[in-house]
PDB file of C-alpha atoms in Angstrom:
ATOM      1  CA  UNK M   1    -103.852  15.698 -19.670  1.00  0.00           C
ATOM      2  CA  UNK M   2    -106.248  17.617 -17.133  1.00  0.00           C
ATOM      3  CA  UNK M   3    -106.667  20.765 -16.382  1.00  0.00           C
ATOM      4  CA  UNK M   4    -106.381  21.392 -12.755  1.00  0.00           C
ATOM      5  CA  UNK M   5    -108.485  24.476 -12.499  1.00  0.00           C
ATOM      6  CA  UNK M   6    -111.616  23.618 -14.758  1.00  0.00           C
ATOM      7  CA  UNK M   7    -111.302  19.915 -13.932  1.00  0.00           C
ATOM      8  CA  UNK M   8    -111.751  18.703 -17.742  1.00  0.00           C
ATOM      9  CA  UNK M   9    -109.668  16.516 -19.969  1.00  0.00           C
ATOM     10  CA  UNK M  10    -107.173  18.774 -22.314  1.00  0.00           C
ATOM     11  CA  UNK M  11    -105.981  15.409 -24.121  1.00  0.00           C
ATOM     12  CA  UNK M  12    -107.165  12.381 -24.421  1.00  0.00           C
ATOM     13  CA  UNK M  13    -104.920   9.533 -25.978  1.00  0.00           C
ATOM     14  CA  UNK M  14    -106.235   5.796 -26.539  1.00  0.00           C
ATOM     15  CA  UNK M  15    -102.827   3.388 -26.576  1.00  0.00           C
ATOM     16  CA  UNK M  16    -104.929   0.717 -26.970  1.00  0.00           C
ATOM     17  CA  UNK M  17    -103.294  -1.456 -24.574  1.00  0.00           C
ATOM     18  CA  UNK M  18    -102.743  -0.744 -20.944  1.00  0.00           C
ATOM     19  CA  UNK M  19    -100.232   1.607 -19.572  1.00  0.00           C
ATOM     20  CA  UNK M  20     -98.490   0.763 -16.557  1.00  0.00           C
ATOM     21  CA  UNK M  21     -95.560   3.556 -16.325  1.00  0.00           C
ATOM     22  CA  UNK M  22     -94.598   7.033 -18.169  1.00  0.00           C
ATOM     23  CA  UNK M  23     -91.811   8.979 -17.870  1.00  0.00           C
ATOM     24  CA  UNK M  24     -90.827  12.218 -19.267  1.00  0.00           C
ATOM     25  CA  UNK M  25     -87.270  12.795 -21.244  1.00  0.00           C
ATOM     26  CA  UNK M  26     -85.239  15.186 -19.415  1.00  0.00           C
ATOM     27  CA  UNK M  27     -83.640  15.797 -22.966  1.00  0.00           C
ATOM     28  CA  UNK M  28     -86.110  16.031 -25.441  1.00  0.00           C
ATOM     29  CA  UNK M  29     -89.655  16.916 -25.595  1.00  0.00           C
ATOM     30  CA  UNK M  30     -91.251  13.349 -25.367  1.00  0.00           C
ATOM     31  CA  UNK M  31     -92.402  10.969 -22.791  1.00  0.00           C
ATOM     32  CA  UNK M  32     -92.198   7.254 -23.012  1.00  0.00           C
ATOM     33  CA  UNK M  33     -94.922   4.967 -22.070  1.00  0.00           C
ATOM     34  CA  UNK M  34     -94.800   1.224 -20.988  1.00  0.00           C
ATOM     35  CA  UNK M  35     -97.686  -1.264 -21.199  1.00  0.00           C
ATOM     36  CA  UNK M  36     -99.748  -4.410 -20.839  1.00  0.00           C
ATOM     37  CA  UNK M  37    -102.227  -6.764 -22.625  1.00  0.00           C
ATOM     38  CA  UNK M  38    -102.391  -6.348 -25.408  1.00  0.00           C
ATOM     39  CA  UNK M  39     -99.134  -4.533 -26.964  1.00  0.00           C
ATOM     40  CA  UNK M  40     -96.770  -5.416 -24.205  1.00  0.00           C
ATOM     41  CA  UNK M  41     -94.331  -2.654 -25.710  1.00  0.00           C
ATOM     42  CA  UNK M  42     -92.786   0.603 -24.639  1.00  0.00           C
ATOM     43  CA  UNK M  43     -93.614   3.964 -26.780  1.00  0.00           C
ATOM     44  CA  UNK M  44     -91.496   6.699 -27.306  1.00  0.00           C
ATOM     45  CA  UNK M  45     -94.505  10.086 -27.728  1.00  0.00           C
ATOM     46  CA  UNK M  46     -93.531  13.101 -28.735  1.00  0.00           C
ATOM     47  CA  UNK M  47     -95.391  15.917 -26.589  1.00  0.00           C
ATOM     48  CA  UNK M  48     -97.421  17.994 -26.802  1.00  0.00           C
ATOM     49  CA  UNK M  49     -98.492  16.370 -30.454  1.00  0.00           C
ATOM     50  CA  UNK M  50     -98.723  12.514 -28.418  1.00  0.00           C
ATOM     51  CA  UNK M  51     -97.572  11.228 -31.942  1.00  0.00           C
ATOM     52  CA  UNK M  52     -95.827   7.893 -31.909  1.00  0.00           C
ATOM     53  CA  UNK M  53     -92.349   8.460 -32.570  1.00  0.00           C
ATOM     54  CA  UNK M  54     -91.256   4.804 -32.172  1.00  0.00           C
ATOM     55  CA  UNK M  55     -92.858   1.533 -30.594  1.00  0.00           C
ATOM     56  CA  UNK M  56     -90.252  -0.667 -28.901  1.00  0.00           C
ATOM     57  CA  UNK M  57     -90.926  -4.702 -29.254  1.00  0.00           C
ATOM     58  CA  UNK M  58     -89.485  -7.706 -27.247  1.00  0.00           C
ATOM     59  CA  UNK M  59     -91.050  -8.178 -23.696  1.00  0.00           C
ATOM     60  CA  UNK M  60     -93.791 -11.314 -23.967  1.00  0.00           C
ATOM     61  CA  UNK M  61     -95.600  -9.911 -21.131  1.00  0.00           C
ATOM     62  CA  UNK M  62     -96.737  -6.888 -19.824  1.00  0.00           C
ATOM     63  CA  UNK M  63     -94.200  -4.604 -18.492  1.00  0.00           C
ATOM     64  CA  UNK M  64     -94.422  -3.446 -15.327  1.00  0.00           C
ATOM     65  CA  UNK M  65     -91.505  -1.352 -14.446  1.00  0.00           C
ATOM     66  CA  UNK M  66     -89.577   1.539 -15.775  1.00  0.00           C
ATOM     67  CA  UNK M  67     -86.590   3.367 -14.427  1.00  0.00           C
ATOM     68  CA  UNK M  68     -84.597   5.744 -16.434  1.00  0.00           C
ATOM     69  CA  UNK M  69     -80.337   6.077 -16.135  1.00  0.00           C
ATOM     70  CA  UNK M  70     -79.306   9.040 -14.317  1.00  0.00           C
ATOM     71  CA  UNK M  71     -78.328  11.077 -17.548  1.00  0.00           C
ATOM     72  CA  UNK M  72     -81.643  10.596 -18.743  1.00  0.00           C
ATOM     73  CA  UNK M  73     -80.486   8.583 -22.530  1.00  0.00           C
ATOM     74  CA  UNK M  74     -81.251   4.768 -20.971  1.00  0.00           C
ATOM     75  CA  UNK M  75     -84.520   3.142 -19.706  1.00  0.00           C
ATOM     76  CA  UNK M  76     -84.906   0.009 -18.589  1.00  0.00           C
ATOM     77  CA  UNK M  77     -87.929  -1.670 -18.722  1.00  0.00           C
ATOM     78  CA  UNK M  78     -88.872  -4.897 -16.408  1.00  0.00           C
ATOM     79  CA  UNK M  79     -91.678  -7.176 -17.352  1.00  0.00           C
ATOM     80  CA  UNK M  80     -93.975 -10.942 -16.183  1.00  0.00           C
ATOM     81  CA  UNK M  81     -91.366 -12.386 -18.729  1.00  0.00           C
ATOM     82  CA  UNK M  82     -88.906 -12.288 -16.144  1.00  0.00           C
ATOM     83  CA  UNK M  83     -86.779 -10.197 -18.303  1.00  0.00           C
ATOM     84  CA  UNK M  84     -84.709  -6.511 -18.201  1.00  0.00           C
ATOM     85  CA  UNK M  85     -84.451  -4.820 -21.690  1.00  0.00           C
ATOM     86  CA  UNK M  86     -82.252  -1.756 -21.658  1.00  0.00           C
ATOM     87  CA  UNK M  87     -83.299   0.965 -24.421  1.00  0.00           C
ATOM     88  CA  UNK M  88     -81.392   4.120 -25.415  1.00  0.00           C
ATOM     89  CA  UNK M  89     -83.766   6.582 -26.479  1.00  0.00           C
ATOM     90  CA  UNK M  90     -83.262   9.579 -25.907  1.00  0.00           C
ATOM     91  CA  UNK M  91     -79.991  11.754 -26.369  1.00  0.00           C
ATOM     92  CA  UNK M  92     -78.048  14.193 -25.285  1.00  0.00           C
ATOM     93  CA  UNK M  93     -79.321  17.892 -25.390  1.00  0.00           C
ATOM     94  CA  UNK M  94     -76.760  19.893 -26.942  1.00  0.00           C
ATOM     95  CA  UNK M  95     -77.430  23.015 -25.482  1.00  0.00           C
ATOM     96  CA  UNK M  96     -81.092  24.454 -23.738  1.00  0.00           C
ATOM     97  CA  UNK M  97     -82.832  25.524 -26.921  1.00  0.00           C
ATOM     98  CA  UNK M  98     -82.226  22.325 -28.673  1.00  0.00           C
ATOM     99  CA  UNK M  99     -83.393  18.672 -27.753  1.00  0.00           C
ATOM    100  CA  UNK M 100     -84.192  15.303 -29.674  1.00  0.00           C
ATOM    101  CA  UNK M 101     -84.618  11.832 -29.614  1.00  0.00           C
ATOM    102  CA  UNK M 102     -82.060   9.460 -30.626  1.00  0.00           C
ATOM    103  CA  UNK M 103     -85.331   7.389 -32.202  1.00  0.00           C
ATOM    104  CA  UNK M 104     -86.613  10.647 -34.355  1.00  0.00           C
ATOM    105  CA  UNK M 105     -85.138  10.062 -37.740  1.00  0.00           C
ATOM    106  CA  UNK M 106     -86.443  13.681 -38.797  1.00  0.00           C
ATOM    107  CA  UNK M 107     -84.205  14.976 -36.538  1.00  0.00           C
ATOM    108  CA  UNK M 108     -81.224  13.553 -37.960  1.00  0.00           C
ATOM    109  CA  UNK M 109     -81.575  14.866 -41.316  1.00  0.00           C
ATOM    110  CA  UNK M 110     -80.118  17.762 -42.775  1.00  0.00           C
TER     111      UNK M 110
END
């Protein structure tokens, strides 16, 4: 993360793989990441912490494309393996105030 004004970093994460694509939840306040050599894996982050909420395993090679459904709880992820993996990871916001991830166990408990 930059900032625009003073031109220097705010955040710096290291994935320690390559990222290809990110895209921001429209329900929750996280972003998920796809990448290359040498993870070839998806990441769920929670913002503005960038903690790993979950780490999402299957493509053989890196994944090059990311799209997310048009209520904002799929992605789907294409990758050199020639394969589609659809993921649902993010849900619902039940109202403004309140968002989460389908993935964040915390959320989930009472």
């Amino acid at each position: 993360f930059w900032n625009t004004v003073t031109f220097q970093p705010l955040q710096v994460v290291d994935t320690k793989s390559q990222v290809c694509n990110i895209a921001w939840s429209k329900s929750a306040n996280e972003l998920v990441s796809t990448h290359g050599y040498s993870q070839n894996q998806v990441i769920v982050w929670k913002y503005p912490s960038m903690t790993q909420v979950a780490p999402l395993t299957g493509h053989t090679m890196r994944v090059l494309y990311l799209a997310m459904s048009p209520d904002g709880q799929t992605i789907v992820t294409g990758a050199g393996d020639e394969t589609l993996r659809f993921w649902n990871v993010f849900g619902k916001a039940q109202n403004s105030r309140e968002s989460r991830s389908v993935l964040s166990l915390a959320s989930q408990l009472r």
